[in-house]
Amino acid sequence: MKTFVFDIGETLVRDDRYWGSWADWLGTPRHTLSALVGAVTAQGLDNSEALKLVKPGIDISAEYAAREAAGRGEYLDETDLYEDVRPTLAKLRDLGMRVVVAGNQTVRAGELLRALDLPADLVATSEEWGCAKPSAEFFVRVLEASGAPARDTVYVGDHPANDTFPASRAGLRTAHIRRGPWGHLWGTDGQVRTTADWVIQSLTELTAIAGK
């Protein structure tokens, strides 16, 4: 392996703050919105559909802008990272691997992640690239960022439809991480286990994969 590319939400960063802040903004219990996010995702829908269930007719872009204007917009700090993120990314770089962070996130999320100064060679988001997972275009950009052949690039993520399956179709190696609601929901799925090169419980397992 030469390059490891990481999804963001529920791979590197907990989504608790993100969805909790949306629930507070919309005036709904956090548990209600969290349950709805899981429900729509299990149905194969985009998780933003949960916001439309809470507030029918919502203009998500307008609400996002209103939150930012009110000083209640997106925010990330060190506490949002899973505990194995920094040590694993640093170890991979020590092993000579290129480390890239690329997921479906906003421009603002990219700015916040870069401000955390992660041990990564590149941090990019779908909004910055102008294309999102699971599109083939996104994984073309991933390979451009990788700088290595697809067979030497591992995409790490928790969501089969956005991460494991499209990355595999693009020829990349894949690691499905069993954490967060989607990682656990599909972690034992037969198609996931057949498609993914590795199913892992922690990012720390990637250091062994780096030598293969």
PDB file of C-alpha atoms in Angstrom:
ATOM      1  CA  MET A   1       0.000   0.000   0.000  1.00  0.00           C
ATOM      2  CA  LYS A   2       1.113   3.554  -0.728  1.00  0.00           C
ATOM      3  CA  THR A   3      -1.851   5.793   0.147  1.00  0.00           C
ATOM      4  CA  PHE A   4      -4.662   5.711   2.691  1.00  0.00           C
ATOM      5  CA  VAL A   5      -7.696   7.916   2.042  1.00  0.00           C
ATOM      6  CA  PHE A   6     -10.179   8.534   4.833  1.00  0.00           C
ATOM      7  CA  ASP A   7     -13.866   9.332   4.874  1.00  0.00           C
ATOM      8  CA  ILE A   8     -14.706  11.960   7.500  1.00  0.00           C
ATOM      9  CA  GLY A   9     -18.024  11.552   9.330  1.00  0.00           C
ATOM     10  CA  GLU A  10     -18.046   8.544  11.681  1.00  0.00           C
ATOM     11  CA  THR A  11     -14.652   7.466  10.341  1.00  0.00           C
ATOM     12  CA  LEU A  12     -12.489  10.260  11.730  1.00  0.00           C
ATOM     13  CA  VAL A  13     -15.064  12.529  13.353  1.00  0.00           C
ATOM     14  CA  ARG A  14     -18.055  11.774  15.545  1.00  0.00           C
ATOM     15  CA  ASP A  15     -21.297  13.162  14.129  1.00  0.00           C
ATOM     16  CA  ASP A  16     -22.837  13.804  17.572  1.00  0.00           C
ATOM     17  CA  ARG A  17     -22.200  17.551  17.536  1.00  0.00           C
ATOM     18  CA  TYR A  18     -23.387  17.965  13.933  1.00  0.00           C
ATOM     19  CA  TRP A  19     -26.767  16.336  14.381  1.00  0.00           C
ATOM     20  CA  GLY A  20     -27.196  17.615  17.929  1.00  0.00           C
ATOM     21  CA  SER A  21     -26.771  21.193  16.742  1.00  0.00           C
ATOM     22  CA  TRP A  22     -29.329  20.666  13.974  1.00  0.00           C
ATOM     23  CA  ALA A  23     -31.814  19.253  16.504  1.00  0.00           C
ATOM     24  CA  ASP A  24     -31.314  22.237  18.803  1.00  0.00           C
ATOM     25  CA  TRP A  25     -31.729  24.662  15.895  1.00  0.00           C
ATOM     26  CA  LEU A  26     -34.963  23.019  14.755  1.00  0.00           C
ATOM     27  CA  GLY A  27     -36.295  22.691  18.301  1.00  0.00           C
ATOM     28  CA  THR A  28     -36.642  18.913  18.274  1.00  0.00           C
ATOM     29  CA  PRO A  29     -35.234  16.397  20.774  1.00  0.00           C
ATOM     30  CA  ARG A  30     -31.773  15.184  19.845  1.00  0.00           C
ATOM     31  CA  HIS A  31     -32.817  11.556  20.180  1.00  0.00           C
ATOM     32  CA  THR A  32     -35.703  12.113  17.746  1.00  0.00           C
ATOM     33  CA  LEU A  33     -33.484  13.515  15.021  1.00  0.00           C
ATOM     34  CA  SER A  34     -30.803  10.896  15.640  1.00  0.00           C
ATOM     35  CA  ALA A  35     -33.368   8.099  15.269  1.00  0.00           C
ATOM     36  CA  LEU A  36     -34.736   9.646  12.077  1.00  0.00           C
ATOM     37  CA  VAL A  37     -31.240   9.932  10.580  1.00  0.00           C
ATOM     38  CA  GLY A  38     -30.754   6.222  11.186  1.00  0.00           C
ATOM     39  CA  ALA A  39     -34.176   5.385   9.778  1.00  0.00           C
ATOM     40  CA  VAL A  40     -33.797   7.271   6.498  1.00  0.00           C
ATOM     41  CA  THR A  41     -30.270   5.986   5.974  1.00  0.00           C
ATOM     42  CA  ALA A  42     -31.365   2.384   6.527  1.00  0.00           C
ATOM     43  CA  GLN A  43     -33.956   2.993   3.787  1.00  0.00           C
ATOM     44  CA  GLY A  44     -31.179   4.017   1.401  1.00  0.00           C
ATOM     45  CA  LEU A  45     -32.023   7.735   1.554  1.00  0.00           C
ATOM     46  CA  ASP A  46     -29.664  10.637   2.136  1.00  0.00           C
ATOM     47  CA  ASN A  47     -29.437  11.444   5.828  1.00  0.00           C
ATOM     48  CA  SER A  48     -30.530  15.040   5.149  1.00  0.00           C
ATOM     49  CA  GLU A  49     -34.011  13.591   4.541  1.00  0.00           C
ATOM     50  CA  ALA A  50     -34.308  13.397   8.335  1.00  0.00           C
ATOM     51  CA  LEU A  51     -34.347  17.192   8.502  1.00  0.00           C
ATOM     52  CA  LYS A  52     -37.246  17.254   6.058  1.00  0.00           C
ATOM     53  CA  LEU A  53     -39.206  14.905   8.286  1.00  0.00           C
ATOM     54  CA  VAL A  54     -38.696  17.179  11.274  1.00  0.00           C
ATOM     55  CA  LYS A  55     -39.505  20.319   9.289  1.00  0.00           C
ATOM     56  CA  PRO A  56     -41.436  19.587   6.064  1.00  0.00           C
ATOM     57  CA  GLY A  57     -40.573  21.996   3.298  1.00  0.00           C
ATOM     58  CA  ILE A  58     -37.284  23.025   4.882  1.00  0.00           C
ATOM     59  CA  ASP A  59     -34.770  24.812   2.666  1.00  0.00           C
ATOM     60  CA  ILE A  60     -31.627  23.227   4.071  1.00  0.00           C
ATOM     61  CA  SER A  61     -29.228  25.647   2.406  1.00  0.00           C
ATOM     62  CA  ALA A  62     -31.161  28.644   3.742  1.00  0.00           C
ATOM     63  CA  GLU A  63     -31.308  27.151   7.232  1.00  0.00           C
ATOM     64  CA  TYR A  64     -27.593  26.393   7.101  1.00  0.00           C
ATOM     65  CA  ALA A  65     -26.876  30.020   6.207  1.00  0.00           C
ATOM     66  CA  ALA A  66     -29.190  31.233   8.967  1.00  0.00           C
ATOM     67  CA  ARG A  67     -27.357  29.093  11.506  1.00  0.00           C
ATOM     68  CA  GLU A  68     -24.015  30.499  10.384  1.00  0.00           C
ATOM     69  CA  ALA A  69     -25.348  34.064  10.587  1.00  0.00           C
ATOM     70  CA  ALA A  70     -26.619  33.398  14.106  1.00  0.00           C
ATOM     71  CA  GLY A  71     -23.227  32.088  15.216  1.00  0.00           C
ATOM     72  CA  ARG A  72     -24.568  28.541  15.523  1.00  0.00           C
ATOM     73  CA  GLY A  73     -23.000  27.040  12.431  1.00  0.00           C
ATOM     74  CA  GLU A  74     -20.652  24.106  11.907  1.00  0.00           C
ATOM     75  CA  TYR A  75     -17.922  23.629  14.477  1.00  0.00           C
ATOM     76  CA  LEU A  76     -15.272  21.001  15.116  1.00  0.00           C
ATOM     77  CA  ASP A  77     -12.567  20.701  17.712  1.00  0.00           C
ATOM     78  CA  GLU A  78     -10.264  18.035  19.099  1.00  0.00           C
ATOM     79  CA  THR A  79     -13.065  16.425  21.122  1.00  0.00           C
ATOM     80  CA  ASP A  80     -14.914  15.518  17.917  1.00  0.00           C
ATOM     81  CA  LEU A  81     -12.097  13.238  16.722  1.00  0.00           C
ATOM     82  CA  TYR A  82     -12.106   9.547  17.537  1.00  0.00           C
ATOM     83  CA  GLU A  83      -9.241   8.693  19.869  1.00  0.00           C
ATOM     84  CA  ASP A  84      -7.376   6.545  17.330  1.00  0.00           C
ATOM     85  CA  VAL A  85      -7.265   9.209  14.595  1.00  0.00           C
ATOM     86  CA  ARG A  86      -4.102  11.154  15.392  1.00  0.00           C
ATOM     87  CA  PRO A  87      -1.931   8.193  16.410  1.00  0.00           C
ATOM     88  CA  THR A  88      -2.981   6.113  13.398  1.00  0.00           C
ATOM     89  CA  LEU A  89      -2.549   8.841  10.807  1.00  0.00           C
ATOM     90  CA  ALA A  90       0.818   9.759  12.293  1.00  0.00           C
ATOM     91  CA  LYS A  91       1.953   6.125  12.308  1.00  0.00           C
ATOM     92  CA  LEU A  92       0.914   5.634   8.674  1.00  0.00           C
ATOM     93  CA  ARG A  93       2.986   8.650   7.675  1.00  0.00           C
ATOM     94  CA  ASP A  94       5.914   7.307   9.696  1.00  0.00           C
ATOM     95  CA  LEU A  95       5.584   4.109   7.643  1.00  0.00           C
ATOM     96  CA  GLY A  96       5.948   6.142   4.451  1.00  0.00           C
ATOM     97  CA  MET A  97       2.260   6.181   3.504  1.00  0.00           C
ATOM     98  CA  ARG A  98       0.561   9.193   1.938  1.00  0.00           C
ATOM     99  CA  VAL A  99      -2.473  10.162   4.052  1.00  0.00           C
ATOM    100  CA  VAL A 100      -5.482  11.897   2.477  1.00  0.00           C
ATOM    101  CA  VAL A 101      -8.765  12.942   4.077  1.00  0.00           C
ATOM    102  CA  ALA A 102     -11.648  13.226   1.594  1.00  0.00           C
ATOM    103  CA  GLY A 103     -15.353  12.914   2.332  1.00  0.00           C
ATOM    104  CA  ASN A 104     -18.810  14.338   1.760  1.00  0.00           C
ATOM    105  CA  GLN A 105     -18.590  17.563   3.713  1.00  0.00           C
ATOM    106  CA  THR A 106     -18.958  21.306   3.281  1.00  0.00           C
ATOM    107  CA  VAL A 107     -16.288  23.887   2.533  1.00  0.00           C
ATOM    108  CA  ARG A 108     -16.598  25.020   6.149  1.00  0.00           C
ATOM    109  CA  ALA A 109     -15.935  21.491   7.412  1.00  0.00           C
ATOM    110  CA  GLY A 110     -12.778  21.380   5.311  1.00  0.00           C
ATOM    111  CA  GLU A 111     -11.591  24.629   6.864  1.00  0.00           C
ATOM    112  CA  LEU A 112     -12.285  23.337  10.364  1.00  0.00           C
ATOM    113  CA  LEU A 113     -10.489  20.050   9.725  1.00  0.00           C
ATOM    114  CA  ARG A 114      -7.414  21.784   8.332  1.00  0.00           C
ATOM    115  CA  ALA A 115      -7.389  24.035  11.395  1.00  0.00           C
ATOM    116  CA  LEU A 116      -6.994  20.896  13.536  1.00  0.00           C
ATOM    117  CA  ASP A 117      -3.644  20.293  11.821  1.00  0.00           C
ATOM    118  CA  LEU A 118      -4.155  16.562  11.375  1.00  0.00           C
ATOM    119  CA  PRO A 119      -1.152  14.418  10.364  1.00  0.00           C
ATOM    120  CA  ALA A 120      -2.401  14.288   6.768  1.00  0.00           C
ATOM    121  CA  ASP A 121      -0.919  15.301   3.426  1.00  0.00           C
ATOM    122  CA  LEU A 122      -4.229  16.625   2.108  1.00  0.00           C
ATOM    123  CA  VAL A 123      -7.699  17.410   3.475  1.00  0.00           C
ATOM    124  CA  ALA A 124     -10.492  17.959   0.935  1.00  0.00           C
ATOM    125  CA  THR A 125     -14.279  17.885   0.926  1.00  0.00           C
ATOM    126  CA  SER A 126     -16.910  17.130  -1.674  1.00  0.00           C
ATOM    127  CA  GLU A 127     -18.148  20.711  -1.725  1.00  0.00           C
ATOM    128  CA  GLU A 128     -14.616  21.939  -2.401  1.00  0.00           C
ATOM    129  CA  TRP A 129     -14.239  19.418  -5.222  1.00  0.00           C
ATOM    130  CA  GLY A 130     -17.677  20.051  -6.692  1.00  0.00           C
ATOM    131  CA  CYS A 131     -18.604  16.367  -6.664  1.00  0.00           C
ATOM    132  CA  ALA A 132     -19.794  13.990  -3.974  1.00  0.00           C
ATOM    133  CA  LYS A 133     -19.806  10.314  -3.121  1.00  0.00           C
ATOM    134  CA  PRO A 134     -20.893   7.897  -4.432  1.00  0.00           C
ATOM    135  CA  SER A 135     -20.223   9.445  -7.853  1.00  0.00           C
ATOM    136  CA  ALA A 136     -17.446   8.033 -10.004  1.00  0.00           C
ATOM    137  CA  GLU A 137     -16.118  11.589 -10.399  1.00  0.00           C
ATOM    138  CA  PHE A 138     -15.433  11.806  -6.672  1.00  0.00           C
ATOM    139  CA  PHE A 139     -13.252   8.703  -6.775  1.00  0.00           C
ATOM    140  CA  VAL A 140     -11.428  10.010  -9.829  1.00  0.00           C
ATOM    141  CA  ARG A 141     -10.511  12.977  -7.635  1.00  0.00           C
ATOM    142  CA  VAL A 142      -9.543  10.601  -4.835  1.00  0.00           C
ATOM    143  CA  LEU A 143      -7.087   8.821  -7.108  1.00  0.00           C
ATOM    144  CA  GLU A 144      -5.668  12.124  -8.326  1.00  0.00           C
ATOM    145  CA  ALA A 145      -5.117  13.099  -4.680  1.00  0.00           C
ATOM    146  CA  SER A 146      -3.678   9.679  -3.888  1.00  0.00           C
ATOM    147  CA  GLY A 147      -0.863   9.946  -6.376  1.00  0.00           C
ATOM    148  CA  ALA A 148      -0.707   6.146  -6.451  1.00  0.00           C
ATOM    149  CA  PRO A 149      -2.382   3.432  -8.528  1.00  0.00           C
ATOM    150  CA  ALA A 150      -5.826   2.318  -7.400  1.00  0.00           C
ATOM    151  CA  ARG A 151      -4.491  -1.096  -6.317  1.00  0.00           C
ATOM    152  CA  ASP A 152      -2.082   0.676  -3.935  1.00  0.00           C
ATOM    153  CA  THR A 153      -4.718   3.026  -2.505  1.00  0.00           C
ATOM    154  CA  VAL A 154      -7.014   2.124   0.401  1.00  0.00           C
ATOM    155  CA  TYR A 155     -10.266   4.014   0.964  1.00  0.00           C
ATOM    156  CA  VAL A 156     -11.444   3.790   4.581  1.00  0.00           C
ATOM    157  CA  GLY A 157     -15.082   4.470   5.436  1.00  0.00           C
ATOM    158  CA  ASP A 158     -18.135   3.390   7.392  1.00  0.00           C
ATOM    159  CA  HIS A 159     -20.905   3.628   4.762  1.00  0.00           C
ATOM    160  CA  PRO A 160     -21.134   0.869   2.128  1.00  0.00           C
ATOM    161  CA  ALA A 161     -23.168   2.820  -0.441  1.00  0.00           C
ATOM    162  CA  ASN A 162     -20.964   5.906  -0.197  1.00  0.00           C
ATOM    163  CA  ASP A 163     -17.599   4.357   0.604  1.00  0.00           C
ATOM    164  CA  THR A 164     -16.998   0.635   0.201  1.00  0.00           C
ATOM    165  CA  PHE A 165     -18.998  -0.129  -2.939  1.00  0.00           C
ATOM    166  CA  PRO A 166     -18.139   2.896  -5.128  1.00  0.00           C
ATOM    167  CA  ALA A 167     -14.480   2.861  -4.064  1.00  0.00           C
ATOM    168  CA  SER A 168     -14.283  -0.819  -4.983  1.00  0.00           C
ATOM    169  CA  ARG A 169     -15.903  -0.136  -8.366  1.00  0.00           C
ATOM    170  CA  ALA A 170     -13.213   2.483  -8.947  1.00  0.00           C
ATOM    171  CA  GLY A 171     -10.583  -0.187  -8.384  1.00  0.00           C
ATOM    172  CA  LEU A 172      -9.417   0.976  -4.956  1.00  0.00           C
ATOM    173  CA  ARG A 173      -8.767  -1.318  -2.020  1.00  0.00           C
ATOM    174  CA  THR A 174     -11.339  -0.750   0.738  1.00  0.00           C
ATOM    175  CA  ALA A 175     -11.547  -0.978   4.511  1.00  0.00           C
ATOM    176  CA  HIS A 176     -14.980  -0.851   6.126  1.00  0.00           C
ATOM    177  CA  ILE A 177     -14.799   0.403   9.707  1.00  0.00           C
ATOM    178  CA  ARG A 178     -17.381  -0.868  12.158  1.00  0.00           C
ATOM    179  CA  ARG A 179     -18.180   2.253  14.112  1.00  0.00           C
ATOM    180  CA  GLY A 180     -20.926   4.811  14.090  1.00  0.00           C
ATOM    181  CA  PRO A 181     -24.497   3.807  13.220  1.00  0.00           C
ATOM    182  CA  TRP A 182     -23.793   2.877   9.586  1.00  0.00           C
ATOM    183  CA  GLY A 183     -20.561   1.055  10.283  1.00  0.00           C
ATOM    184  CA  HIS A 184     -22.324  -1.162  12.805  1.00  0.00           C
ATOM    185  CA  LEU A 185     -25.543  -1.525  10.807  1.00  0.00           C
ATOM    186  CA  TRP A 186     -23.740  -2.982   7.801  1.00  0.00           C
ATOM    187  CA  GLY A 187     -20.613  -4.362   9.440  1.00  0.00           C
ATOM    188  CA  THR A 188     -21.814  -7.957   9.225  1.00  0.00           C
ATOM    189  CA  ASP A 189     -23.606  -7.579   5.885  1.00  0.00           C
ATOM    190  CA  GLY A 190     -22.587 -10.308   3.461  1.00  0.00           C
ATOM    191  CA  GLN A 191     -22.112  -8.003   0.495  1.00  0.00           C
ATOM    192  CA  VAL A 192     -19.968  -5.639   2.552  1.00  0.00           C
ATOM    193  CA  ARG A 193     -17.772  -8.478   3.755  1.00  0.00           C
ATOM    194  CA  THR A 194     -17.451  -9.832   0.228  1.00  0.00           C
ATOM    195  CA  THR A 195     -16.636  -6.448  -1.294  1.00  0.00           C
ATOM    196  CA  ALA A 196     -14.381  -4.903   1.349  1.00  0.00           C
ATOM    197  CA  ASP A 197     -10.759  -6.002   1.432  1.00  0.00           C
ATOM    198  CA  TRP A 198     -10.814  -5.542   5.189  1.00  0.00           C
ATOM    199  CA  VAL A 199     -13.462  -5.038   7.871  1.00  0.00           C
ATOM    200  CA  ILE A 200     -11.892  -3.330  10.865  1.00  0.00           C
ATOM    201  CA  GLN A 201     -12.944  -2.333  14.373  1.00  0.00           C
ATOM    202  CA  SER A 202     -10.377   0.439  14.828  1.00  0.00           C
ATOM    203  CA  LEU A 203      -8.161   2.603  12.649  1.00  0.00           C
ATOM    204  CA  THR A 204      -5.154   1.183  14.494  1.00  0.00           C
ATOM    205  CA  GLU A 205      -5.560  -2.029  12.450  1.00  0.00           C
ATOM    206  CA  LEU A 206      -4.533  -0.104   9.336  1.00  0.00           C
ATOM    207  CA  THR A 207      -0.891   0.008  10.335  1.00  0.00           C
ATOM    208  CA  ALA A 208      -0.658  -3.761   9.802  1.00  0.00           C
ATOM    209  CA  ILE A 209      -2.431  -3.431   6.450  1.00  0.00           C
ATOM    210  CA  ALA A 210       0.112  -0.809   5.360  1.00  0.00           C
ATOM    211  CA  GLY A 211       2.774  -3.470   5.119  1.00  0.00           C
ATOM    212  CA  LYS A 212       0.784  -5.729   2.793  1.00  0.00           C
TER     213      LYS A 212
END
